[in-house]
């Protein structure tokens, strides 16, 4: 957990303890909103369902600017539909599935993991967006073979009204599969977090074709992502139109997460 973050560890702990410290970072970076990515992964990451209450409680400091994400672990839950309902009750705005850290492919409900299908179905019914991690992870114990975005093909077909977000665009191995899924399924959005902005158009040369479904993100403070503002500035330097920049940085996310007290 500390690897690559040793120099900033105390600072990161201070952010975890105090949402105002994070809001200050956001103010300095010109960032209005962040998604707080959390999901249970007791056997690999070492945290259970309390990660959901942590995110929800933390976000209460400013519910418009801090969007709590959470999860239900398909291999451990005893009540998948009820657990999704409890996330909604907590105020969680998105459910993250992390195949490499949770130990199953994202379409494992087609092969016997019934709880996963129940989770997707309930999210579809409740209007809770689902983000699927795609691409590799080098966290100890992570299984990167589950990072292939092709598994999302089944989800998009079987749950047509589910708002699906593909995190990280399959980087660094599966960008062709990722782009195929994004073109094939209009309900799937691309979250560019974790992709170095300077490489975004190398990874997705036809990004402009799906610009109405691309969501900005950084994956900060993961190792290698130093600064929220630096990523934004690098993105703004890419040869994209102003309309596409605005869609990716602002309006696409506003459509997925409309302000609740506008
Ligand atoms: Zn992820």
Short mmCIF file of N, CA and C in Angstrom, two decimals, residues 54-129:
data_model
loop_
_atom_site.label_atom_id
_atom_site.label_comp_id
_atom_site.label_asym_id
_atom_site.label_seq_id
_atom_site.Cartn_x
_atom_site.Cartn_y
_atom_site.Cartn_z
N UNK A 54 -16.69 4.27 5.19
CA UNK A 54 -15.64 5.30 5.22
C UNK A 54 -15.87 6.33 4.13
N UNK A 55 -16.08 5.86 2.89
CA UNK A 55 -16.25 6.78 1.76
C UNK A 55 -17.49 7.66 1.96
N UNK A 56 -18.57 7.03 2.40
CA UNK A 56 -19.82 7.78 2.56
C UNK A 56 -19.69 8.84 3.66
N UNK A 57 -19.06 8.47 4.76
CA UNK A 57 -18.90 9.41 5.87
C UNK A 57 -17.99 10.56 5.47
N UNK A 58 -16.90 10.22 4.81
CA UNK A 58 -15.92 11.21 4.36
C UNK A 58 -16.58 12.24 3.45
N UNK A 59 -17.41 11.75 2.54
CA UNK A 59 -18.02 12.62 1.53
C UNK A 59 -19.05 13.58 2.13
N UNK A 60 -19.52 13.27 3.34
CA UNK A 60 -20.50 14.16 3.96
C UNK A 60 -19.95 15.56 4.19
N UNK A 61 -18.63 15.69 4.18
CA UNK A 61 -18.02 17.02 4.37
C UNK A 61 -18.41 17.98 3.25
N UNK A 62 -18.68 17.41 2.06
CA UNK A 62 -19.14 18.23 0.93
C UNK A 62 -19.69 17.31 -0.15
N UNK A 63 -20.96 16.91 -0.01
CA UNK A 63 -21.51 15.86 -0.88
C UNK A 63 -21.57 16.24 -2.36
N UNK A 64 -21.51 17.52 -2.71
CA UNK A 64 -21.51 17.88 -4.13
C UNK A 64 -20.13 17.73 -4.74
N UNK A 65 -19.10 17.95 -3.95
CA UNK A 65 -17.74 17.93 -4.52
C UNK A 65 -17.04 16.58 -4.30
N UNK A 66 -17.49 15.82 -3.31
CA UNK A 66 -16.89 14.53 -3.01
C UNK A 66 -17.92 13.44 -3.31
N UNK A 67 -17.67 12.66 -4.35
CA UNK A 67 -18.62 11.61 -4.74
C UNK A 67 -18.10 10.27 -4.22
N UNK A 68 -18.80 9.68 -3.24
CA UNK A 68 -18.29 8.41 -2.70
C UNK A 68 -18.63 7.24 -3.61
N UNK A 69 -17.61 6.47 -3.96
CA UNK A 69 -17.80 5.22 -4.69
C UNK A 69 -17.63 4.08 -3.71
N UNK A 70 -18.29 2.95 -4.01
CA UNK A 70 -18.19 1.81 -3.11
C UNK A 70 -18.29 0.51 -3.88
N UNK A 71 -18.48 -0.57 -3.15
CA UNK A 71 -18.56 -1.84 -3.84
C UNK A 71 -19.23 -2.92 -3.02
N UNK A 72 -19.62 -3.98 -3.71
CA UNK A 72 -20.11 -5.21 -3.09
C UNK A 72 -19.26 -6.33 -3.67
N UNK A 73 -18.68 -7.13 -2.81
CA UNK A 73 -17.77 -8.17 -3.30
C UNK A 73 -18.55 -9.44 -3.63
N UNK A 74 -18.55 -9.80 -4.92
CA UNK A 74 -19.42 -10.89 -5.38
C UNK A 74 -19.04 -12.24 -4.77
N UNK A 75 -17.79 -12.42 -4.36
CA UNK A 75 -17.40 -13.71 -3.78
C UNK A 75 -17.65 -13.78 -2.28
N UNK A 76 -17.92 -12.67 -1.63
CA UNK A 76 -18.09 -12.68 -0.17
C UNK A 76 -19.49 -12.29 0.29
N UNK A 77 -20.24 -11.56 -0.54
CA UNK A 77 -21.54 -11.09 -0.09
C UNK A 77 -22.51 -12.25 0.14
N UNK A 78 -23.36 -12.08 1.16
CA UNK A 78 -24.41 -13.07 1.42
C UNK A 78 -25.77 -12.55 0.96
N UNK A 79 -25.82 -11.28 0.60
CA UNK A 79 -27.08 -10.66 0.19
C UNK A 79 -26.78 -9.59 -0.86
N UNK A 80 -26.48 -10.03 -2.09
CA UNK A 80 -26.00 -9.07 -3.09
C UNK A 80 -26.98 -7.93 -3.38
N UNK A 81 -28.26 -8.24 -3.55
CA UNK A 81 -29.22 -7.17 -3.86
C UNK A 81 -29.35 -6.23 -2.66
N UNK A 82 -29.45 -6.82 -1.46
CA UNK A 82 -29.57 -6.00 -0.25
C UNK A 82 -28.34 -5.13 -0.03
N UNK A 83 -27.16 -5.67 -0.35
CA UNK A 83 -25.94 -4.88 -0.18
C UNK A 83 -25.89 -3.71 -1.16
N UNK A 84 -26.40 -3.92 -2.39
CA UNK A 84 -26.48 -2.79 -3.33
C UNK A 84 -27.44 -1.74 -2.78
N UNK A 85 -28.58 -2.20 -2.26
CA UNK A 85 -29.53 -1.25 -1.68
C UNK A 85 -28.90 -0.45 -0.55
N UNK A 86 -28.09 -1.13 0.27
CA UNK A 86 -27.45 -0.44 1.39
C UNK A 86 -26.45 0.61 0.89
N UNK A 87 -25.78 0.32 -0.22
CA UNK A 87 -24.88 1.34 -0.80
C UNK A 87 -25.68 2.58 -1.20
N UNK A 88 -26.81 2.34 -1.86
CA UNK A 88 -27.65 3.47 -2.28
C UNK A 88 -28.10 4.26 -1.06
N UNK A 89 -28.51 3.54 0.00
CA UNK A 89 -28.95 4.22 1.23
C UNK A 89 -27.82 5.05 1.84
N UNK A 90 -26.60 4.54 1.72
CA UNK A 90 -25.45 5.27 2.27
C UNK A 90 -25.13 6.53 1.48
N UNK A 91 -25.64 6.61 0.26
CA UNK A 91 -25.31 7.75 -0.59
C UNK A 91 -24.18 7.48 -1.57
N UNK A 92 -23.78 6.21 -1.70
CA UNK A 92 -22.74 5.85 -2.67
C UNK A 92 -23.25 6.14 -4.08
N UNK A 93 -22.41 6.78 -4.93
CA UNK A 93 -22.86 7.24 -6.25
C UNK A 93 -22.47 6.30 -7.38
N UNK A 94 -21.58 5.35 -7.11
CA UNK A 94 -21.12 4.43 -8.16
C UNK A 94 -20.56 3.19 -7.49
N UNK A 95 -20.80 2.03 -8.12
CA UNK A 95 -20.26 0.77 -7.59
C UNK A 95 -19.09 0.35 -8.46
N UNK A 96 -17.95 0.13 -7.81
CA UNK A 96 -16.77 -0.31 -8.59
C UNK A 96 -16.56 -1.81 -8.44
N UNK A 97 -16.40 -2.45 -9.59
CA UNK A 97 -16.00 -3.85 -9.65
C UNK A 97 -14.52 -3.87 -10.04
N UNK A 98 -13.72 -4.59 -9.29
CA UNK A 98 -12.28 -4.62 -9.58
C UNK A 98 -11.84 -6.07 -9.80
N UNK A 99 -11.99 -6.59 -11.03
CA UNK A 99 -11.68 -8.01 -11.27
C UNK A 99 -10.28 -8.44 -10.82
N UNK A 100 -9.20 -7.71 -11.14
CA UNK A 100 -7.89 -8.21 -10.69
C UNK A 100 -7.72 -8.23 -9.17
N UNK A 101 -8.41 -7.35 -8.46
CA UNK A 101 -8.29 -7.31 -6.99
C UNK A 101 -9.39 -8.11 -6.30
N UNK A 102 -10.40 -8.53 -7.04
CA UNK A 102 -11.49 -9.29 -6.41
C UNK A 102 -11.51 -10.74 -6.88
N UNK A 103 -10.67 -11.05 -7.87
CA UNK A 103 -10.44 -12.45 -8.20
C UNK A 103 -11.51 -13.14 -9.04
N UNK A 104 -12.08 -12.41 -9.99
CA UNK A 104 -13.00 -13.04 -10.95
C UNK A 104 -13.09 -12.13 -12.17
N UNK A 105 -13.37 -12.73 -13.34
CA UNK A 105 -13.61 -11.88 -14.51
C UNK A 105 -14.93 -11.12 -14.36
N UNK A 106 -15.01 -9.97 -15.00
CA UNK A 106 -16.18 -9.10 -14.82
C UNK A 106 -17.48 -9.73 -15.31
N UNK A 107 -17.37 -10.78 -16.12
CA UNK A 107 -18.58 -11.47 -16.60
C UNK A 107 -18.75 -12.84 -15.93
N UNK A 108 -18.19 -13.02 -14.74
CA UNK A 108 -18.19 -14.34 -14.09
C UNK A 108 -19.60 -14.86 -13.78
N UNK A 109 -20.61 -13.97 -13.86
CA UNK A 109 -21.99 -14.44 -13.64
C UNK A 109 -22.43 -15.39 -14.76
N UNK A 110 -21.73 -15.34 -15.93
CA UNK A 110 -22.07 -16.26 -17.01
C UNK A 110 -21.49 -17.65 -16.75
N UNK A 111 -20.69 -17.76 -15.69
CA UNK A 111 -19.99 -19.00 -15.41
C UNK A 111 -20.15 -19.41 -13.95
N UNK A 112 -21.31 -19.07 -13.36
CA UNK A 112 -21.62 -19.61 -12.04
C UNK A 112 -21.57 -18.64 -10.87
N UNK A 113 -20.97 -17.45 -11.04
CA UNK A 113 -20.93 -16.52 -9.91
C UNK A 113 -22.22 -15.68 -9.91
N UNK A 114 -23.30 -16.33 -9.43
CA UNK A 114 -24.62 -15.72 -9.53
C UNK A 114 -24.72 -14.37 -8.83
N UNK A 115 -24.01 -14.23 -7.70
CA UNK A 115 -24.09 -12.97 -6.95
C UNK A 115 -23.69 -11.78 -7.81
N UNK A 116 -22.76 -11.99 -8.72
CA UNK A 116 -22.31 -10.88 -9.58
C UNK A 116 -23.43 -10.42 -10.51
N UNK A 117 -24.16 -11.38 -11.08
CA UNK A 117 -25.30 -11.01 -11.92
C UNK A 117 -26.36 -10.27 -11.12
N UNK A 118 -26.57 -10.71 -9.88
CA UNK A 118 -27.55 -10.03 -9.02
C UNK A 118 -27.11 -8.60 -8.73
N UNK A 119 -25.81 -8.40 -8.53
CA UNK A 119 -25.29 -7.05 -8.28
C UNK A 119 -25.55 -6.16 -9.49
N UNK A 120 -25.21 -6.63 -10.68
CA UNK A 120 -25.44 -5.82 -11.89
C UNK A 120 -26.93 -5.53 -12.06
N UNK A 121 -27.78 -6.56 -11.87
CA UNK A 121 -29.22 -6.38 -12.05
C UNK A 121 -29.77 -5.33 -11.10
N UNK A 122 -29.33 -5.41 -9.84
CA UNK A 122 -29.85 -4.47 -8.84
C UNK A 122 -29.36 -3.04 -9.13
N UNK A 123 -28.10 -2.92 -9.57
CA UNK A 123 -27.58 -1.60 -9.93
C UNK A 123 -28.37 -1.02 -11.11
N UNK A 124 -28.69 -1.88 -12.05
CA UNK A 124 -29.49 -1.45 -13.21
C UNK A 124 -30.85 -0.95 -12.74
N UNK A 125 -31.47 -1.72 -11.82
CA UNK A 125 -32.79 -1.33 -11.31
C UNK A 125 -32.74 -0.03 -10.50
N UNK A 126 -31.68 0.14 -9.73
CA UNK A 126 -31.60 1.30 -8.85
C UNK A 126 -30.96 2.52 -9.51
N UNK A 127 -30.50 2.36 -10.76
CA UNK A 127 -29.85 3.48 -11.44
C UNK A 127 -28.48 3.82 -10.88
N UNK A 128 -27.81 2.83 -10.30
CA UNK A 128 -26.47 3.06 -9.75
C UNK A 128 -25.44 2.69 -10.81
N UNK A 129 -24.62 3.66 -11.26
CA UNK A 129 -23.60 3.33 -12.27
C UNK A 129 -22.60 2.31 -11.74
#
